[in-house]
PDB file of C-alpha atoms in Angstrom:
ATOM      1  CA  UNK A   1      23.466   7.654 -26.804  1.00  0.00           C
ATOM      2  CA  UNK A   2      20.291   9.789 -27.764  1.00  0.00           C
ATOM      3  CA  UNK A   3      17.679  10.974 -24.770  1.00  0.00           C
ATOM      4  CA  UNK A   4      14.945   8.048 -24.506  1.00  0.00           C
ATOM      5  CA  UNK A   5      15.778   5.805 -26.951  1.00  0.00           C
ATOM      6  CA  UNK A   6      14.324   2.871 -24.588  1.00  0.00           C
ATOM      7  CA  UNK A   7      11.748   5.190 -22.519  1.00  0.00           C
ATOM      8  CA  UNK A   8       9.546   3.311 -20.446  1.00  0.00           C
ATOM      9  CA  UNK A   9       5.887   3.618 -21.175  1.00  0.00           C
ATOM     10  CA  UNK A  10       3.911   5.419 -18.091  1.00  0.00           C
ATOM     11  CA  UNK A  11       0.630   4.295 -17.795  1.00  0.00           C
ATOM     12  CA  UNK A  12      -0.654   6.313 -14.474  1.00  0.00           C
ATOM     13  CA  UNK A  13       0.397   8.759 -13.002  1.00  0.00           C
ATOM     14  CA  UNK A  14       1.325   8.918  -8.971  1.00  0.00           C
ATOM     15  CA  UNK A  15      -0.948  11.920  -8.090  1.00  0.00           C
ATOM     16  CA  UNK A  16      -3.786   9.746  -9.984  1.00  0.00           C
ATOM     17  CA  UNK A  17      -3.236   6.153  -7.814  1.00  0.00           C
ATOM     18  CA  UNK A  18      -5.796   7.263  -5.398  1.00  0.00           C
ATOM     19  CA  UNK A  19      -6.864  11.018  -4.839  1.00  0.00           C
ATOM     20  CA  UNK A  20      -7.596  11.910  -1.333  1.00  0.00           C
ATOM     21  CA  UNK A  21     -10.888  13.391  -2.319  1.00  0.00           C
ATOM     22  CA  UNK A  22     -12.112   9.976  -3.373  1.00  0.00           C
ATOM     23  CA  UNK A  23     -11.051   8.737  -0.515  1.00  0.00           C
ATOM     24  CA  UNK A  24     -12.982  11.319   1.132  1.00  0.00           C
ATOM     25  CA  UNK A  25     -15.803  11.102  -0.817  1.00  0.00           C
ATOM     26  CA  UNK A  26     -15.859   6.946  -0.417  1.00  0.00           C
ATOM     27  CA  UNK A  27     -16.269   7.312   3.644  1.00  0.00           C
ATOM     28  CA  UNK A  28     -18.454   9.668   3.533  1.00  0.00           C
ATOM     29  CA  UNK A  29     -20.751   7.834   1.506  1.00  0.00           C
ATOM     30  CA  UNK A  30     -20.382   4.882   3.144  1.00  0.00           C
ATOM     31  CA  UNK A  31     -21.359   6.234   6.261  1.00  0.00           C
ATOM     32  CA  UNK A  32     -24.124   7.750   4.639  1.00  0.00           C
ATOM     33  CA  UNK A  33     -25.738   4.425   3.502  1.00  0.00           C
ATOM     34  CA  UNK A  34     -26.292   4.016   7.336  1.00  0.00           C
ATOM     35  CA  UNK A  35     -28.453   6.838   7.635  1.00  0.00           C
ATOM     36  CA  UNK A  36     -28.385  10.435   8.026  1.00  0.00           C
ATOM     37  CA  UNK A  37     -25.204  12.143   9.554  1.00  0.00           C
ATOM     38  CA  UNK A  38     -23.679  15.288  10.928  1.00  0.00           C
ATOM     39  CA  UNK A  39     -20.633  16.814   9.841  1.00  0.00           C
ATOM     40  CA  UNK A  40     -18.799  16.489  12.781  1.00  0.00           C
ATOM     41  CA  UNK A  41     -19.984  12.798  13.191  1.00  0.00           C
ATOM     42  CA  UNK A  42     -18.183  11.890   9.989  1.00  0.00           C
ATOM     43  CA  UNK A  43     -15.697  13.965  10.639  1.00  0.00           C
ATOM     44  CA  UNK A  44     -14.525  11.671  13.418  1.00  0.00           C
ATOM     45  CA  UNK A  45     -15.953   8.433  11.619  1.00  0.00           C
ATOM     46  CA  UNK A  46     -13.117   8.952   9.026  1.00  0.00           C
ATOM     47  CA  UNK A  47     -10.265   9.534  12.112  1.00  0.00           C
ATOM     48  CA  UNK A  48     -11.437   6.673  13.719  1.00  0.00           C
ATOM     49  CA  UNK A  49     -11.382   4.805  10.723  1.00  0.00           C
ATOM     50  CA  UNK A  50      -7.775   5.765   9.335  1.00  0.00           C
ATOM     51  CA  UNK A  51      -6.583   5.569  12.951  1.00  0.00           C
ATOM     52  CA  UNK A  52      -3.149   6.394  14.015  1.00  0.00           C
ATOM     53  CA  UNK A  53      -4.867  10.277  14.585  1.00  0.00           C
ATOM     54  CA  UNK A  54      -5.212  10.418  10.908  1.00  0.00           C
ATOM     55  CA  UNK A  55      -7.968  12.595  10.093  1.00  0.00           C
ATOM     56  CA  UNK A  56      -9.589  15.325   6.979  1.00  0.00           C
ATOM     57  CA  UNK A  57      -8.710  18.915   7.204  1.00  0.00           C
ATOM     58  CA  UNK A  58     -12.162  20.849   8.217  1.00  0.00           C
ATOM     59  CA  UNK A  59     -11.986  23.338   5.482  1.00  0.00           C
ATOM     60  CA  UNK A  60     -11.406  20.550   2.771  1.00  0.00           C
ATOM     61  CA  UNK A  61     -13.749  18.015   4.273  1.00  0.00           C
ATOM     62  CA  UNK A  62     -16.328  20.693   4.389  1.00  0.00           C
ATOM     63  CA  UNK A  63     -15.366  21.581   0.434  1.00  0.00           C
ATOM     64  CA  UNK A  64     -15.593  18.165  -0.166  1.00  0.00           C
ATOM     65  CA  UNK A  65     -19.083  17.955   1.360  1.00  0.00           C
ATOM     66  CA  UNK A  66     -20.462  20.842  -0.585  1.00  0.00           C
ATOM     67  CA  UNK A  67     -19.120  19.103  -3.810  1.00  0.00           C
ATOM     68  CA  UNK A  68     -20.684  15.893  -2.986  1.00  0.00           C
ATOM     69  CA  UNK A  69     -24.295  18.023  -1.958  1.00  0.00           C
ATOM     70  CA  UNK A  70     -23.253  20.418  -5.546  1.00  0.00           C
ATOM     71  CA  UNK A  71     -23.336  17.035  -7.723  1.00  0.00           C
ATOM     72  CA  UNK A  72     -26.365  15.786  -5.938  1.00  0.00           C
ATOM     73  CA  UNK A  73     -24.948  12.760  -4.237  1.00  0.00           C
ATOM     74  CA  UNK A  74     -25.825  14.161  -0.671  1.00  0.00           C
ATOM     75  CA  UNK A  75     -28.266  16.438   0.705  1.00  0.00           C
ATOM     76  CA  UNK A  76     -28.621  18.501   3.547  1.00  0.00           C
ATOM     77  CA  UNK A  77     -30.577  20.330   5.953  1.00  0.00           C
ATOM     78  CA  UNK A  78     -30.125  22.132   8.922  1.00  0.00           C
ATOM     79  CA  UNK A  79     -30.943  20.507  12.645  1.00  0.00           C
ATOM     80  CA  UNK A  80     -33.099  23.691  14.043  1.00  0.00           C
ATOM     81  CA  UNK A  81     -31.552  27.547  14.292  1.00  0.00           C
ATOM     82  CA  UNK A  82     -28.149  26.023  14.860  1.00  0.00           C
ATOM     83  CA  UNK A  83     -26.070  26.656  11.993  1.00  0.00           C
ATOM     84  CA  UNK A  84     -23.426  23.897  13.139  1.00  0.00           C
ATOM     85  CA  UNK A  85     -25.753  21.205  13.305  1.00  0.00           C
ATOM     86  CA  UNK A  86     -26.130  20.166   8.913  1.00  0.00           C
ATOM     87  CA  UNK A  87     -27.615  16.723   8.605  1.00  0.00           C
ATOM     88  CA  UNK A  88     -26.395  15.195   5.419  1.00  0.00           C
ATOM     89  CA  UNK A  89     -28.336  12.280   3.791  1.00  0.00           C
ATOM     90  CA  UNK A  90     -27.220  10.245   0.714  1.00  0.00           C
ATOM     91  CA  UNK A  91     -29.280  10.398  -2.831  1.00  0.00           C
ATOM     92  CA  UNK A  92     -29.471   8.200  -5.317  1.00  0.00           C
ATOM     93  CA  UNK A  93     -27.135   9.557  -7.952  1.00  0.00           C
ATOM     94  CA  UNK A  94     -24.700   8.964  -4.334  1.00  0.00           C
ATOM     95  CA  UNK A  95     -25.413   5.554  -4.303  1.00  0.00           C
ATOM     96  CA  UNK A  96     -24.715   5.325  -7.867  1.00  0.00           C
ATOM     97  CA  UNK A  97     -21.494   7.281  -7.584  1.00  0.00           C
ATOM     98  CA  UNK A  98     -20.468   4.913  -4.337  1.00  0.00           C
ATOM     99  CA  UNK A  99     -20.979   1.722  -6.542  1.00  0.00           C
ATOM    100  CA  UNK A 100     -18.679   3.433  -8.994  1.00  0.00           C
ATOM    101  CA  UNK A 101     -16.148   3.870  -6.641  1.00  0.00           C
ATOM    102  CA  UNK A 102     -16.299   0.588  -5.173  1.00  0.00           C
ATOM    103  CA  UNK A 103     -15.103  -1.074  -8.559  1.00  0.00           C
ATOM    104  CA  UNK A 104     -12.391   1.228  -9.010  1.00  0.00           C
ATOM    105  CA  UNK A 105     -11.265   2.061  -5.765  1.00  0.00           C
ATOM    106  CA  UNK A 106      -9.692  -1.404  -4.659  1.00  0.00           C
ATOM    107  CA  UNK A 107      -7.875  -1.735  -7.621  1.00  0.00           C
ATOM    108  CA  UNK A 108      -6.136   1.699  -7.276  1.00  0.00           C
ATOM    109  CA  UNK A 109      -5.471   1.293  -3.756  1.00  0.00           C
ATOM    110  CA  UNK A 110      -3.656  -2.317  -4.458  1.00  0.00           C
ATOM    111  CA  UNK A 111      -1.641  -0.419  -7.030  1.00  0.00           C
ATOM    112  CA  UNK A 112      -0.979   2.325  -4.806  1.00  0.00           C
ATOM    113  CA  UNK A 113       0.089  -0.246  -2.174  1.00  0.00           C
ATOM    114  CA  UNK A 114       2.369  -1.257  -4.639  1.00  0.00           C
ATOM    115  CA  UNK A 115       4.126   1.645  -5.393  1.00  0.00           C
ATOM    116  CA  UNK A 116       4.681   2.724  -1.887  1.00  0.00           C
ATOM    117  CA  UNK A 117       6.141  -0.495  -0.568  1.00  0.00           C
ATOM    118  CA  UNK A 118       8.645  -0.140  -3.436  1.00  0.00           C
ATOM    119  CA  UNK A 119       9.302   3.962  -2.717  1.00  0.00           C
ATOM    120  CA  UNK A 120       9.808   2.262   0.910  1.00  0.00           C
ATOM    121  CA  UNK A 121      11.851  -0.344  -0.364  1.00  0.00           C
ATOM    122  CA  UNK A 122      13.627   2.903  -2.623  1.00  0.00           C
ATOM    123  CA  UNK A 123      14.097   4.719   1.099  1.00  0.00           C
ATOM    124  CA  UNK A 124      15.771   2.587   2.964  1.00  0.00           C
ATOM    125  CA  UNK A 125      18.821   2.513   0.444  1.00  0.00           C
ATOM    126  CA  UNK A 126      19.437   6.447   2.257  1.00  0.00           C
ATOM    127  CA  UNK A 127      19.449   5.098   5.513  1.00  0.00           C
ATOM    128  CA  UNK A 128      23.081   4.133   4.755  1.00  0.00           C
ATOM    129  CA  UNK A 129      23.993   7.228   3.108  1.00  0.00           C
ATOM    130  CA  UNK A 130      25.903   9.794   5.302  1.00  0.00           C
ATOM    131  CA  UNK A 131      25.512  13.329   4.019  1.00  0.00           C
ATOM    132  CA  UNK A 132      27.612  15.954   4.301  1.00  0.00           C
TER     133      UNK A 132
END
């Protein structure tokens, strides 16, 4: 029988489902519409809100927050001489960019829910397997 004579048509792609930096970028924003933050006060806004000690890893949540501040969805300014203390405040084109994201993102995350429970599902079919 030839290669992919009945290939099954992909229509997303796993790494696309829902990309951590729009998760990222989706609390971040959300916390912003509350009013002006620190860094570290996010920071722990998104661990508390994943739970289970879940959090963002400093260098990439900062990246991600100079992205965000790069495509003028944030600003920020620092709290006196101390270099630690960034405020960050959301801008418009943020607002605009969180509205964007909260059409798409609960589709995606459904579908990603989706996939996982059947990888899960896929799993626990090892859990009888004895390997050598």
């Amino acid at each position: 029988m030839p290669r992919n004579e009945n290939p099954i048509e992909k229509t997303e792609s796993l790494g696309h489902l829902v990309k951590v930096q729009r998760v990222i970028d989706f609390m971040v924003l959300s916390d912003l519409i509350n009013g002006q933050r620190y860094h570290s006060e996010m920071e722990q806004f998104i661990t508390q809100t994943l739970g289970n000690g879940v959090g963002v890893n400093d260098a990439y949540f900062s990246k991600r927050l100079q992205v965000l501040y790069e495509n003028g969805h944030v600003t920020r300014h620092w709290d006196g001489d101390n270099r630690y203390n960034r405020f960050y405040r959301i801008t418009d084109a943020g607002i605009e960019y969180f509205k964007l994201m909260l059409r798409e993102l609960p589709g995606r995350v459904s579908l990603a829910k989706q996939v996982y429970d059947r990888f899960d599902a896929y799993l626990d079919k090892f859990g009888h397997v004895h390997l050598k």
